[in-house]
Amino acid sequence: MSGVKMHADEVDIDVSLVARLVRAQFPHWAHLPVRKVPSAGTDNAMYRLGDDLVVRLPRVPGAALQVDKEQRWLPLLAPRLPLPVPVPVGRGVPGEGYELPWSVYGWLDGANAFDEPVADSAHAAVELGRFGAALRTVGADGGPPSFRGGPVRSREDDVRAAIRDLGADGTVDADAATAAWEEVLRLPQWQGDPVWVHSDLLPGNLLVRDGRLSAVIDFGCVGVGDPACDMMAAWTLLTAGTRDLFREAAEVDDATWARGRGWALAWGLTTEHYYRVRNPVLATVARRAMREALAEYEGVTG
């Protein structure tokens, strides 16, 4: 694998390896061509398999648990959701020098919302809000803890480090960011029962066709917890003029919405801090999130 690796423990994956894995474990697909899918994803690599399939492989050992989670829960969640999501059609095991489990999914047409920005923001706001609301209606018993389903204040140390370093190099106004973050820390926490949340509704995990939101992918962070983290899309993807449409469709209360804005701020700061060299595409999304969130805090507190 060429280029800068995003993680110290990132494994090498290429077309040749994927072809060998498919040939050894799914010989009925061995004749299909393999080609890499460009992606700014941090945990998994994607390879198109023919026209109708995609292979998804963890880049790092820590992402291997996502395979079991998606294989188990996506078939349950998919029929309950208003937008298409990936459905697993094959489960791979370690082999050919690759030591992690992996999956094969049906291919969903569309470009990710970073490469092909949403043209109809109002439609995306409503559809994404309905998606989150529908996800929360699925019974959460037995669901795994969500990656971002806990309190946003659990990111305290990382946020403070990001403010310090990004403030020092002029990327962010450290005083404004600190004031906003301290406001986040004072928010009331989630008191309800855990609900299903996607946890990673970023532009790279949303597909667009003809300018409209068409599918949601990458359920590696899915789980149960506080729904606030799924509100981040309001600041990572949507415009100020369509956020209220999203909020209404998502059916969340004021406190959840405020924690969602806190997640956008925290995620934006910490992701820009960590990925600005390792993953410039993701860092661009992070920069937008923290700036959009900060603008609202300044409007509220200033």
PDB file of C-alpha atoms in Angstrom:
ATOM      1  CA  MET A   1       0.000   0.000   0.000  1.00  0.00           C
ATOM      2  CA  SER A   2       1.433   3.332  -1.023  1.00  0.00           C
ATOM      3  CA  GLY A   3       1.085   6.690   0.651  1.00  0.00           C
ATOM      4  CA  VAL A   4       0.910   7.713   4.279  1.00  0.00           C
ATOM      5  CA  LYS A   5      -0.666   5.125   6.548  1.00  0.00           C
ATOM      6  CA  MET A   6      -3.355   6.413   8.878  1.00  0.00           C
ATOM      7  CA  HIS A   7      -2.480   4.048  11.734  1.00  0.00           C
ATOM      8  CA  ALA A   8       0.738   2.534  13.063  1.00  0.00           C
ATOM      9  CA  ASP A   9      -0.801  -0.965  13.025  1.00  0.00           C
ATOM     10  CA  GLU A  10      -2.389  -0.681   9.570  1.00  0.00           C
ATOM     11  CA  VAL A  11      -2.052  -3.870   7.518  1.00  0.00           C
ATOM     12  CA  ASP A  12      -1.152  -4.046   3.836  1.00  0.00           C
ATOM     13  CA  ILE A  13      -4.089  -4.719   1.509  1.00  0.00           C
ATOM     14  CA  ASP A  14      -4.075  -4.629  -2.285  1.00  0.00           C
ATOM     15  CA  VAL A  15      -5.939  -5.983  -5.314  1.00  0.00           C
ATOM     16  CA  SER A  16      -3.771  -9.087  -5.488  1.00  0.00           C
ATOM     17  CA  LEU A  17      -4.518 -10.042  -1.882  1.00  0.00           C
ATOM     18  CA  VAL A  18      -8.249  -9.536  -2.315  1.00  0.00           C
ATOM     19  CA  ALA A  19      -8.277 -11.623  -5.490  1.00  0.00           C
ATOM     20  CA  ARG A  20      -6.467 -14.460  -3.690  1.00  0.00           C
ATOM     21  CA  LEU A  21      -8.871 -14.340  -0.752  1.00  0.00           C
ATOM     22  CA  VAL A  22     -11.899 -14.469  -3.028  1.00  0.00           C
ATOM     23  CA  ARG A  23     -10.410 -17.257  -5.139  1.00  0.00           C
ATOM     24  CA  ALA A  24      -9.634 -19.373  -2.065  1.00  0.00           C
ATOM     25  CA  GLN A  25     -12.858 -18.829  -0.108  1.00  0.00           C
ATOM     26  CA  PHE A  26     -15.503 -17.930  -2.698  1.00  0.00           C
ATOM     27  CA  PRO A  27     -14.422 -19.774  -5.851  1.00  0.00           C
ATOM     28  CA  HIS A  28     -17.794 -19.123  -7.514  1.00  0.00           C
ATOM     29  CA  TRP A  29     -16.796 -15.430  -7.609  1.00  0.00           C
ATOM     30  CA  ALA A  30     -13.176 -16.026  -8.617  1.00  0.00           C
ATOM     31  CA  HIS A  31     -13.822 -14.985 -12.229  1.00  0.00           C
ATOM     32  CA  LEU A  32     -14.992 -11.508 -11.214  1.00  0.00           C
ATOM     33  CA  PRO A  33     -12.566  -8.591 -11.591  1.00  0.00           C
ATOM     34  CA  VAL A  34     -11.315  -6.848  -8.447  1.00  0.00           C
ATOM     35  CA  ARG A  35     -10.670  -3.123  -8.291  1.00  0.00           C
ATOM     36  CA  LYS A  36     -10.033  -0.746  -5.429  1.00  0.00           C
ATOM     37  CA  VAL A  37     -12.744   1.670  -4.345  1.00  0.00           C
ATOM     38  CA  PRO A  38     -11.230   5.075  -3.497  1.00  0.00           C
ATOM     39  CA  SER A  39     -12.252   5.949   0.045  1.00  0.00           C
ATOM     40  CA  ALA A  40     -11.234   8.169   2.929  1.00  0.00           C
ATOM     41  CA  GLY A  41     -12.447   5.539   5.378  1.00  0.00           C
ATOM     42  CA  THR A  42     -10.161   5.038   8.343  1.00  0.00           C
ATOM     43  CA  ASP A  43     -11.011   1.509   9.515  1.00  0.00           C
ATOM     44  CA  ASN A  44     -11.771  -0.503   6.382  1.00  0.00           C
ATOM     45  CA  ALA A  45     -10.644  -0.899   2.779  1.00  0.00           C
ATOM     46  CA  MET A  46     -13.178  -1.483  -0.007  1.00  0.00           C
ATOM     47  CA  TYR A  47     -12.716  -3.409  -3.248  1.00  0.00           C
ATOM     48  CA  ARG A  48     -15.330  -3.767  -5.968  1.00  0.00           C
ATOM     49  CA  LEU A  49     -15.926  -7.371  -6.973  1.00  0.00           C
ATOM     50  CA  GLY A  50     -17.519  -7.458 -10.389  1.00  0.00           C
ATOM     51  CA  ASP A  51     -20.480  -5.123 -10.855  1.00  0.00           C
ATOM     52  CA  ASP A  52     -22.716  -6.266  -8.027  1.00  0.00           C
ATOM     53  CA  LEU A  53     -20.466  -6.979  -5.032  1.00  0.00           C
ATOM     54  CA  VAL A  54     -17.953  -5.230  -2.782  1.00  0.00           C
ATOM     55  CA  VAL A  55     -15.327  -6.696  -0.441  1.00  0.00           C
ATOM     56  CA  ARG A  56     -14.788  -4.887   2.864  1.00  0.00           C
ATOM     57  CA  LEU A  57     -11.618  -5.618   4.847  1.00  0.00           C
ATOM     58  CA  PRO A  58     -10.456  -4.164   8.180  1.00  0.00           C
ATOM     59  CA  ARG A  59      -7.332  -2.013   7.819  1.00  0.00           C
ATOM     60  CA  VAL A  60      -6.380  -2.455  11.487  1.00  0.00           C
ATOM     61  CA  PRO A  61      -6.840  -5.310  13.973  1.00  0.00           C
ATOM     62  CA  GLY A  62      -9.056  -3.128  16.145  1.00  0.00           C
ATOM     63  CA  ALA A  63     -11.650  -2.926  13.354  1.00  0.00           C
ATOM     64  CA  ALA A  64     -12.008  -6.709  13.085  1.00  0.00           C
ATOM     65  CA  LEU A  65     -14.872  -6.754  15.610  1.00  0.00           C
ATOM     66  CA  GLN A  66     -16.899  -4.684  13.170  1.00  0.00           C
ATOM     67  CA  VAL A  67     -17.185  -7.736  10.912  1.00  0.00           C
ATOM     68  CA  ASP A  68     -19.095  -9.801  13.476  1.00  0.00           C
ATOM     69  CA  LYS A  69     -21.275  -6.831  14.365  1.00  0.00           C
ATOM     70  CA  GLU A  70     -22.289  -6.022  10.805  1.00  0.00           C
ATOM     71  CA  GLN A  71     -22.816  -9.666   9.877  1.00  0.00           C
ATOM     72  CA  ARG A  72     -25.132 -10.139  12.864  1.00  0.00           C
ATOM     73  CA  TRP A  73     -27.082  -6.917  12.998  1.00  0.00           C
ATOM     74  CA  LEU A  74     -27.386  -5.538   9.451  1.00  0.00           C
ATOM     75  CA  PRO A  75     -29.830  -8.256   8.299  1.00  0.00           C
ATOM     76  CA  LEU A  76     -32.037  -7.300  11.270  1.00  0.00           C
ATOM     77  CA  LEU A  77     -31.780  -3.540  10.819  1.00  0.00           C
ATOM     78  CA  ALA A  78     -31.949  -3.255   7.016  1.00  0.00           C
ATOM     79  CA  PRO A  79     -35.658  -4.115   6.549  1.00  0.00           C
ATOM     80  CA  ARG A  80     -36.639  -1.478   9.120  1.00  0.00           C
ATOM     81  CA  LEU A  81     -34.809   1.436   7.535  1.00  0.00           C
ATOM     82  CA  PRO A  82     -36.134   3.905   4.919  1.00  0.00           C
ATOM     83  CA  LEU A  83     -32.858   4.104   2.984  1.00  0.00           C
ATOM     84  CA  PRO A  84     -30.873   1.244   1.420  1.00  0.00           C
ATOM     85  CA  VAL A  85     -27.979  -0.066   3.530  1.00  0.00           C
ATOM     86  CA  PRO A  86     -25.340  -2.751   2.838  1.00  0.00           C
ATOM     87  CA  VAL A  87     -26.441  -6.361   3.282  1.00  0.00           C
ATOM     88  CA  PRO A  88     -23.760  -9.024   3.825  1.00  0.00           C
ATOM     89  CA  VAL A  89     -23.738 -11.891   1.311  1.00  0.00           C
ATOM     90  CA  GLY A  90     -20.499 -13.567   2.365  1.00  0.00           C
ATOM     91  CA  ARG A  91     -18.221 -13.834   5.391  1.00  0.00           C
ATOM     92  CA  GLY A  92     -14.498 -14.312   4.903  1.00  0.00           C
ATOM     93  CA  VAL A  93     -11.971 -15.706   7.346  1.00  0.00           C
ATOM     94  CA  PRO A  94      -8.228 -15.073   7.761  1.00  0.00           C
ATOM     95  CA  GLY A  95      -6.081 -16.481   4.985  1.00  0.00           C
ATOM     96  CA  GLU A  96      -3.536 -15.797   2.244  1.00  0.00           C
ATOM     97  CA  GLY A  97      -1.358 -13.891   4.734  1.00  0.00           C
ATOM     98  CA  TYR A  98      -4.239 -11.675   5.854  1.00  0.00           C
ATOM     99  CA  GLU A  99      -5.014 -12.361   9.514  1.00  0.00           C
ATOM    100  CA  LEU A 100      -8.420 -10.708   9.972  1.00  0.00           C
ATOM    101  CA  PRO A 101     -12.047 -11.606   9.139  1.00  0.00           C
ATOM    102  CA  TRP A 102     -13.691  -9.780   6.247  1.00  0.00           C
ATOM    103  CA  SER A 103     -17.011  -9.487   4.426  1.00  0.00           C
ATOM    104  CA  VAL A 104     -18.640  -9.404   1.007  1.00  0.00           C
ATOM    105  CA  TYR A 105     -21.679  -7.157   0.501  1.00  0.00           C
ATOM    106  CA  GLY A 106     -24.050  -6.320  -2.274  1.00  0.00           C
ATOM    107  CA  TRP A 107     -22.879  -3.197  -4.101  1.00  0.00           C
ATOM    108  CA  LEU A 108     -24.914  -0.008  -3.675  1.00  0.00           C
ATOM    109  CA  ASP A 109     -24.675   2.455  -6.560  1.00  0.00           C
ATOM    110  CA  GLY A 110     -23.780   6.052  -5.826  1.00  0.00           C
ATOM    111  CA  ALA A 111     -20.875   8.324  -5.003  1.00  0.00           C
ATOM    112  CA  ASN A 112     -20.052   9.277  -1.441  1.00  0.00           C
ATOM    113  CA  ALA A 113     -21.292  12.691  -0.384  1.00  0.00           C
ATOM    114  CA  PHE A 114     -17.778  14.109  -0.131  1.00  0.00           C
ATOM    115  CA  ASP A 115     -16.860  13.312  -3.742  1.00  0.00           C
ATOM    116  CA  GLU A 116     -20.324  14.197  -5.037  1.00  0.00           C
ATOM    117  CA  PRO A 117     -21.874  16.751  -2.669  1.00  0.00           C
ATOM    118  CA  VAL A 118     -25.595  16.622  -2.039  1.00  0.00           C
ATOM    119  CA  ALA A 119     -27.382  19.031  -4.374  1.00  0.00           C
ATOM    120  CA  ASP A 120     -30.772  18.793  -2.658  1.00  0.00           C
ATOM    121  CA  SER A 121     -29.912  19.551   0.962  1.00  0.00           C
ATOM    122  CA  ALA A 122     -33.561  19.783   2.039  1.00  0.00           C
ATOM    123  CA  HIS A 123     -34.285  16.275   0.750  1.00  0.00           C
ATOM    124  CA  ALA A 124     -31.151  14.925   2.431  1.00  0.00           C
ATOM    125  CA  ALA A 125     -32.072  16.599   5.721  1.00  0.00           C
ATOM    126  CA  VAL A 126     -35.521  15.012   5.815  1.00  0.00           C
ATOM    127  CA  GLU A 127     -34.392  11.572   4.634  1.00  0.00           C
ATOM    128  CA  LEU A 128     -31.465  11.435   7.049  1.00  0.00           C
ATOM    129  CA  GLY A 129     -33.630  12.578   9.936  1.00  0.00           C
ATOM    130  CA  ARG A 130     -36.202   9.890   9.138  1.00  0.00           C
ATOM    131  CA  PHE A 131     -33.435   7.339   8.881  1.00  0.00           C
ATOM    132  CA  GLY A 132     -32.236   8.064  12.417  1.00  0.00           C
ATOM    133  CA  ALA A 133     -35.770   8.106  13.780  1.00  0.00           C
ATOM    134  CA  ALA A 134     -36.527   4.719  12.166  1.00  0.00           C
ATOM    135  CA  LEU A 135     -33.275   3.238  13.459  1.00  0.00           C
ATOM    136  CA  ARG A 136     -34.245   4.185  17.003  1.00  0.00           C
ATOM    137  CA  THR A 137     -37.530   2.251  16.754  1.00  0.00           C
ATOM    138  CA  VAL A 138     -35.752  -1.094  16.355  1.00  0.00           C
ATOM    139  CA  GLY A 139     -35.607  -3.043  19.612  1.00  0.00           C
ATOM    140  CA  ALA A 140     -32.256  -2.400  21.278  1.00  0.00           C
ATOM    141  CA  ASP A 141     -32.138  -5.462  23.531  1.00  0.00           C
ATOM    142  CA  GLY A 142     -28.807  -7.231  23.134  1.00  0.00           C
ATOM    143  CA  GLY A 143     -27.364  -4.508  20.932  1.00  0.00           C
ATOM    144  CA  PRO A 144     -23.660  -3.719  21.390  1.00  0.00           C
ATOM    145  CA  PRO A 145     -22.602  -0.378  22.877  1.00  0.00           C
ATOM    146  CA  SER A 146     -22.264   2.257  20.187  1.00  0.00           C
ATOM    147  CA  PHE A 147     -18.815   3.674  19.448  1.00  0.00           C
ATOM    148  CA  ARG A 148     -20.150   7.170  20.148  1.00  0.00           C
ATOM    149  CA  GLY A 149     -23.188   6.255  22.227  1.00  0.00           C
ATOM    150  CA  GLY A 150     -21.733   7.406  25.544  1.00  0.00           C
ATOM    151  CA  PRO A 151     -21.417  10.944  26.883  1.00  0.00           C
ATOM    152  CA  VAL A 152     -19.686  13.443  24.626  1.00  0.00           C
ATOM    153  CA  ARG A 153     -17.761  14.701  27.646  1.00  0.00           C
ATOM    154  CA  SER A 154     -15.825  11.427  27.594  1.00  0.00           C
ATOM    155  CA  ARG A 155     -13.743  13.097  24.834  1.00  0.00           C
ATOM    156  CA  GLU A 156     -12.531  15.752  27.287  1.00  0.00           C
ATOM    157  CA  ASP A 157      -8.792  14.955  27.199  1.00  0.00           C
ATOM    158  CA  ASP A 158      -8.630  14.652  23.416  1.00  0.00           C
ATOM    159  CA  VAL A 159     -10.652  17.831  22.889  1.00  0.00           C
ATOM    160  CA  ARG A 160      -8.436  19.849  25.228  1.00  0.00           C
ATOM    161  CA  ALA A 161      -5.312  18.575  23.451  1.00  0.00           C
ATOM    162  CA  ALA A 162      -6.797  19.453  20.070  1.00  0.00           C
ATOM    163  CA  ILE A 163      -7.740  22.975  21.192  1.00  0.00           C
ATOM    164  CA  ARG A 164      -4.247  23.506  22.572  1.00  0.00           C
ATOM    165  CA  ASP A 165      -2.443  22.412  19.404  1.00  0.00           C
ATOM    166  CA  LEU A 166      -4.872  23.786  16.828  1.00  0.00           C
ATOM    167  CA  GLY A 167      -5.004  27.070  18.714  1.00  0.00           C
ATOM    168  CA  ALA A 168      -1.216  27.280  18.782  1.00  0.00           C
ATOM    169  CA  ASP A 169      -0.934  26.982  15.000  1.00  0.00           C
ATOM    170  CA  GLY A 170      -3.866  29.290  14.278  1.00  0.00           C
ATOM    171  CA  THR A 171      -6.254  26.661  12.935  1.00  0.00           C
ATOM    172  CA  VAL A 172      -8.870  27.517  15.557  1.00  0.00           C
ATOM    173  CA  ASP A 173      -9.589  30.321  17.999  1.00  0.00           C
ATOM    174  CA  ALA A 174      -8.619  28.538  21.219  1.00  0.00           C
ATOM    175  CA  ASP A 175     -10.602  30.885  23.481  1.00  0.00           C
ATOM    176  CA  ALA A 176     -13.811  30.477  21.469  1.00  0.00           C
ATOM    177  CA  ALA A 177     -13.353  26.709  21.219  1.00  0.00           C
ATOM    178  CA  THR A 178     -12.701  26.423  24.951  1.00  0.00           C
ATOM    179  CA  ALA A 179     -15.779  28.470  25.822  1.00  0.00           C
ATOM    180  CA  ALA A 180     -17.927  26.360  23.501  1.00  0.00           C
ATOM    181  CA  TRP A 181     -16.550  23.098  24.869  1.00  0.00           C
ATOM    182  CA  GLU A 182     -17.164  24.166  28.445  1.00  0.00           C
ATOM    183  CA  GLU A 183     -20.763  24.866  27.474  1.00  0.00           C
ATOM    184  CA  VAL A 184     -20.992  21.317  26.103  1.00  0.00           C
ATOM    185  CA  LEU A 185     -19.727  19.932  29.400  1.00  0.00           C
ATOM    186  CA  ARG A 186     -22.614  21.629  31.226  1.00  0.00           C
ATOM    187  CA  LEU A 187     -25.335  20.008  29.090  1.00  0.00           C
ATOM    188  CA  PRO A 188     -27.762  17.522  30.668  1.00  0.00           C
ATOM    189  CA  GLN A 189     -26.873  13.943  29.793  1.00  0.00           C
ATOM    190  CA  TRP A 190     -29.029  11.273  28.184  1.00  0.00           C
ATOM    191  CA  GLN A 191     -31.413   9.735  30.717  1.00  0.00           C
ATOM    192  CA  GLY A 192     -33.412   7.483  28.405  1.00  0.00           C
ATOM    193  CA  ASP A 193     -32.965   3.838  27.521  1.00  0.00           C
ATOM    194  CA  PRO A 194     -30.248   3.075  24.950  1.00  0.00           C
ATOM    195  CA  VAL A 195     -31.423   3.187  21.320  1.00  0.00           C
ATOM    196  CA  TRP A 196     -29.829   2.125  18.039  1.00  0.00           C
ATOM    197  CA  VAL A 197     -27.529   4.719  16.471  1.00  0.00           C
ATOM    198  CA  HIS A 198     -25.368   4.567  13.355  1.00  0.00           C
ATOM    199  CA  SER A 199     -22.678   6.665  15.099  1.00  0.00           C
ATOM    200  CA  ASP A 200     -20.812   7.634  11.919  1.00  0.00           C
ATOM    201  CA  LEU A 201     -23.154   9.568   9.615  1.00  0.00           C
ATOM    202  CA  LEU A 202     -20.334  11.411   7.865  1.00  0.00           C
ATOM    203  CA  PRO A 203     -20.332  12.434   4.179  1.00  0.00           C
ATOM    204  CA  GLY A 204     -18.049   9.523   3.282  1.00  0.00           C
ATOM    205  CA  ASN A 205     -20.665   7.084   4.607  1.00  0.00           C
ATOM    206  CA  LEU A 206     -23.587   8.581   2.691  1.00  0.00           C
ATOM    207  CA  LEU A 207     -24.218   7.791  -0.962  1.00  0.00           C
ATOM    208  CA  VAL A 208     -25.596  10.254  -3.491  1.00  0.00           C
ATOM    209  CA  ARG A 209     -27.255   9.642  -6.866  1.00  0.00           C
ATOM    210  CA  ASP A 210     -28.358  12.468  -9.134  1.00  0.00           C
ATOM    211  CA  GLY A 211     -27.647  14.960  -6.355  1.00  0.00           C
ATOM    212  CA  ARG A 212     -29.894  13.216  -3.828  1.00  0.00           C
ATOM    213  CA  LEU A 213     -29.119  11.122  -0.770  1.00  0.00           C
ATOM    214  CA  SER A 214     -29.606   7.490  -1.827  1.00  0.00           C
ATOM    215  CA  ALA A 215     -28.089   5.136   0.792  1.00  0.00           C
ATOM    216  CA  VAL A 216     -26.252   4.878   4.107  1.00  0.00           C
ATOM    217  CA  ILE A 217     -23.164   2.671   4.364  1.00  0.00           C
ATOM    218  CA  ASP A 218     -20.478   1.647   6.897  1.00  0.00           C
ATOM    219  CA  PHE A 219     -22.168   0.287   9.996  1.00  0.00           C
ATOM    220  CA  GLY A 220     -18.908  -0.549  11.738  1.00  0.00           C
ATOM    221  CA  CYS A 221     -19.722   1.851  14.596  1.00  0.00           C
ATOM    222  CA  VAL A 222     -23.402   0.920  14.911  1.00  0.00           C
ATOM    223  CA  GLY A 223     -24.710   0.126  18.365  1.00  0.00           C
ATOM    224  CA  VAL A 224     -26.969   1.340  21.150  1.00  0.00           C
ATOM    225  CA  GLY A 225     -26.649   4.431  23.318  1.00  0.00           C
ATOM    226  CA  ASP A 226     -27.441   8.160  23.302  1.00  0.00           C
ATOM    227  CA  PRO A 227     -28.883   9.257  19.903  1.00  0.00           C
ATOM    228  CA  ALA A 228     -27.063  12.606  20.077  1.00  0.00           C
ATOM    229  CA  CYS A 229     -24.086  11.399  18.032  1.00  0.00           C
ATOM    230  CA  ASP A 230     -26.307  10.865  14.985  1.00  0.00           C
ATOM    231  CA  MET A 231     -27.174  14.568  15.040  1.00  0.00           C
ATOM    232  CA  MET A 232     -23.599  15.385  13.930  1.00  0.00           C
ATOM    233  CA  ALA A 233     -24.710  15.185  10.297  1.00  0.00           C
ATOM    234  CA  ALA A 234     -26.398  18.556  10.776  1.00  0.00           C
ATOM    235  CA  TRP A 235     -22.957  20.189  10.947  1.00  0.00           C
ATOM    236  CA  THR A 236     -20.799  17.778   8.914  1.00  0.00           C
ATOM    237  CA  LEU A 237     -23.134  17.636   5.887  1.00  0.00           C
ATOM    238  CA  LEU A 238     -26.156  19.918   5.986  1.00  0.00           C
ATOM    239  CA  THR A 239     -26.543  23.653   5.554  1.00  0.00           C
ATOM    240  CA  ALA A 240     -27.648  26.077   8.246  1.00  0.00           C
ATOM    241  CA  GLY A 241     -30.874  26.549   6.312  1.00  0.00           C
ATOM    242  CA  THR A 242     -31.811  22.854   6.337  1.00  0.00           C
ATOM    243  CA  ARG A 243     -30.776  21.840   9.864  1.00  0.00           C
ATOM    244  CA  ASP A 244     -34.240  22.501  11.249  1.00  0.00           C
ATOM    245  CA  LEU A 245     -35.724  20.117   8.662  1.00  0.00           C
ATOM    246  CA  PHE A 246     -33.324  17.426   9.829  1.00  0.00           C
ATOM    247  CA  ARG A 247     -34.078  18.103  13.481  1.00  0.00           C
ATOM    248  CA  GLU A 248     -37.843  17.920  12.924  1.00  0.00           C
ATOM    249  CA  ALA A 249     -37.595  14.656  10.972  1.00  0.00           C
ATOM    250  CA  ALA A 250     -35.202  13.171  13.545  1.00  0.00           C
ATOM    251  CA  GLU A 251     -37.720  13.829  16.339  1.00  0.00           C
ATOM    252  CA  VAL A 252     -35.227  14.715  19.073  1.00  0.00           C
ATOM    253  CA  ASP A 253     -35.527  17.021  22.065  1.00  0.00           C
ATOM    254  CA  ASP A 254     -33.552  20.203  22.716  1.00  0.00           C
ATOM    255  CA  ALA A 255     -30.975  18.522  24.956  1.00  0.00           C
ATOM    256  CA  THR A 256     -30.223  15.778  22.431  1.00  0.00           C
ATOM    257  CA  TRP A 257     -29.838  18.364  19.689  1.00  0.00           C
ATOM    258  CA  ALA A 258     -27.468  20.405  21.848  1.00  0.00           C
ATOM    259  CA  ARG A 259     -25.371  17.319  22.645  1.00  0.00           C
ATOM    260  CA  GLY A 260     -25.305  16.567  18.926  1.00  0.00           C
ATOM    261  CA  ARG A 261     -23.797  19.973  18.256  1.00  0.00           C
ATOM    262  CA  GLY A 262     -21.313  19.194  21.025  1.00  0.00           C
ATOM    263  CA  TRP A 263     -20.410  15.963  19.236  1.00  0.00           C
ATOM    264  CA  ALA A 264     -19.869  17.901  15.995  1.00  0.00           C
ATOM    265  CA  LEU A 265     -17.530  20.273  17.819  1.00  0.00           C
ATOM    266  CA  ALA A 266     -15.639  17.499  19.610  1.00  0.00           C
ATOM    267  CA  TRP A 267     -15.392  15.283  16.538  1.00  0.00           C
ATOM    268  CA  GLY A 268     -14.333  18.191  14.344  1.00  0.00           C
ATOM    269  CA  LEU A 269     -11.568  19.301  16.691  1.00  0.00           C
ATOM    270  CA  THR A 270     -10.152  15.863  17.452  1.00  0.00           C
ATOM    271  CA  THR A 271     -10.400  14.555  13.884  1.00  0.00           C
ATOM    272  CA  GLU A 272      -8.723  17.631  12.402  1.00  0.00           C
ATOM    273  CA  HIS A 273      -6.033  17.251  15.060  1.00  0.00           C
ATOM    274  CA  TYR A 274      -5.328  13.575  14.330  1.00  0.00           C
ATOM    275  CA  TYR A 275      -5.991  13.220  10.591  1.00  0.00           C
ATOM    276  CA  ARG A 276      -4.887  16.488   8.982  1.00  0.00           C
ATOM    277  CA  VAL A 277      -1.767  14.792   7.603  1.00  0.00           C
ATOM    278  CA  ARG A 278      -2.906  11.165   7.631  1.00  0.00           C
ATOM    279  CA  ASN A 279      -6.277  11.736   5.918  1.00  0.00           C
ATOM    280  CA  PRO A 280      -6.756  15.211   4.407  1.00  0.00           C
ATOM    281  CA  VAL A 281     -10.231  14.356   3.059  1.00  0.00           C
ATOM    282  CA  LEU A 282     -11.567  13.482   6.494  1.00  0.00           C
ATOM    283  CA  ALA A 283      -9.792  16.480   7.981  1.00  0.00           C
ATOM    284  CA  THR A 284     -11.662  18.743   5.541  1.00  0.00           C
ATOM    285  CA  VAL A 285     -14.986  17.393   6.828  1.00  0.00           C
ATOM    286  CA  ALA A 286     -13.772  17.847  10.399  1.00  0.00           C
ATOM    287  CA  ARG A 287     -12.775  21.443   9.751  1.00  0.00           C
ATOM    288  CA  ARG A 288     -16.238  22.197   8.400  1.00  0.00           C
ATOM    289  CA  ALA A 289     -17.917  20.537  11.395  1.00  0.00           C
ATOM    290  CA  MET A 290     -15.976  22.463  14.013  1.00  0.00           C
ATOM    291  CA  ARG A 291     -16.384  25.789  12.203  1.00  0.00           C
ATOM    292  CA  GLU A 292     -20.128  25.333  11.643  1.00  0.00           C
ATOM    293  CA  ALA A 293     -20.616  24.311  15.272  1.00  0.00           C
ATOM    294  CA  LEU A 294     -18.441  27.116  16.621  1.00  0.00           C
ATOM    295  CA  ALA A 295     -20.386  29.681  14.592  1.00  0.00           C
ATOM    296  CA  GLU A 296     -23.559  28.622  16.372  1.00  0.00           C
ATOM    297  CA  TYR A 297     -21.934  28.675  19.805  1.00  0.00           C
ATOM    298  CA  GLU A 298     -20.669  32.156  19.131  1.00  0.00           C
ATOM    299  CA  GLY A 299     -24.161  33.158  18.122  1.00  0.00           C
ATOM    300  CA  VAL A 300     -25.603  31.725  21.320  1.00  0.00           C
ATOM    301  CA  THR A 301     -22.932  32.846  23.770  1.00  0.00           C
ATOM    302  CA  GLY A 302     -21.776  36.032  22.121  1.00  0.00           C
TER     303      GLY A 302
END
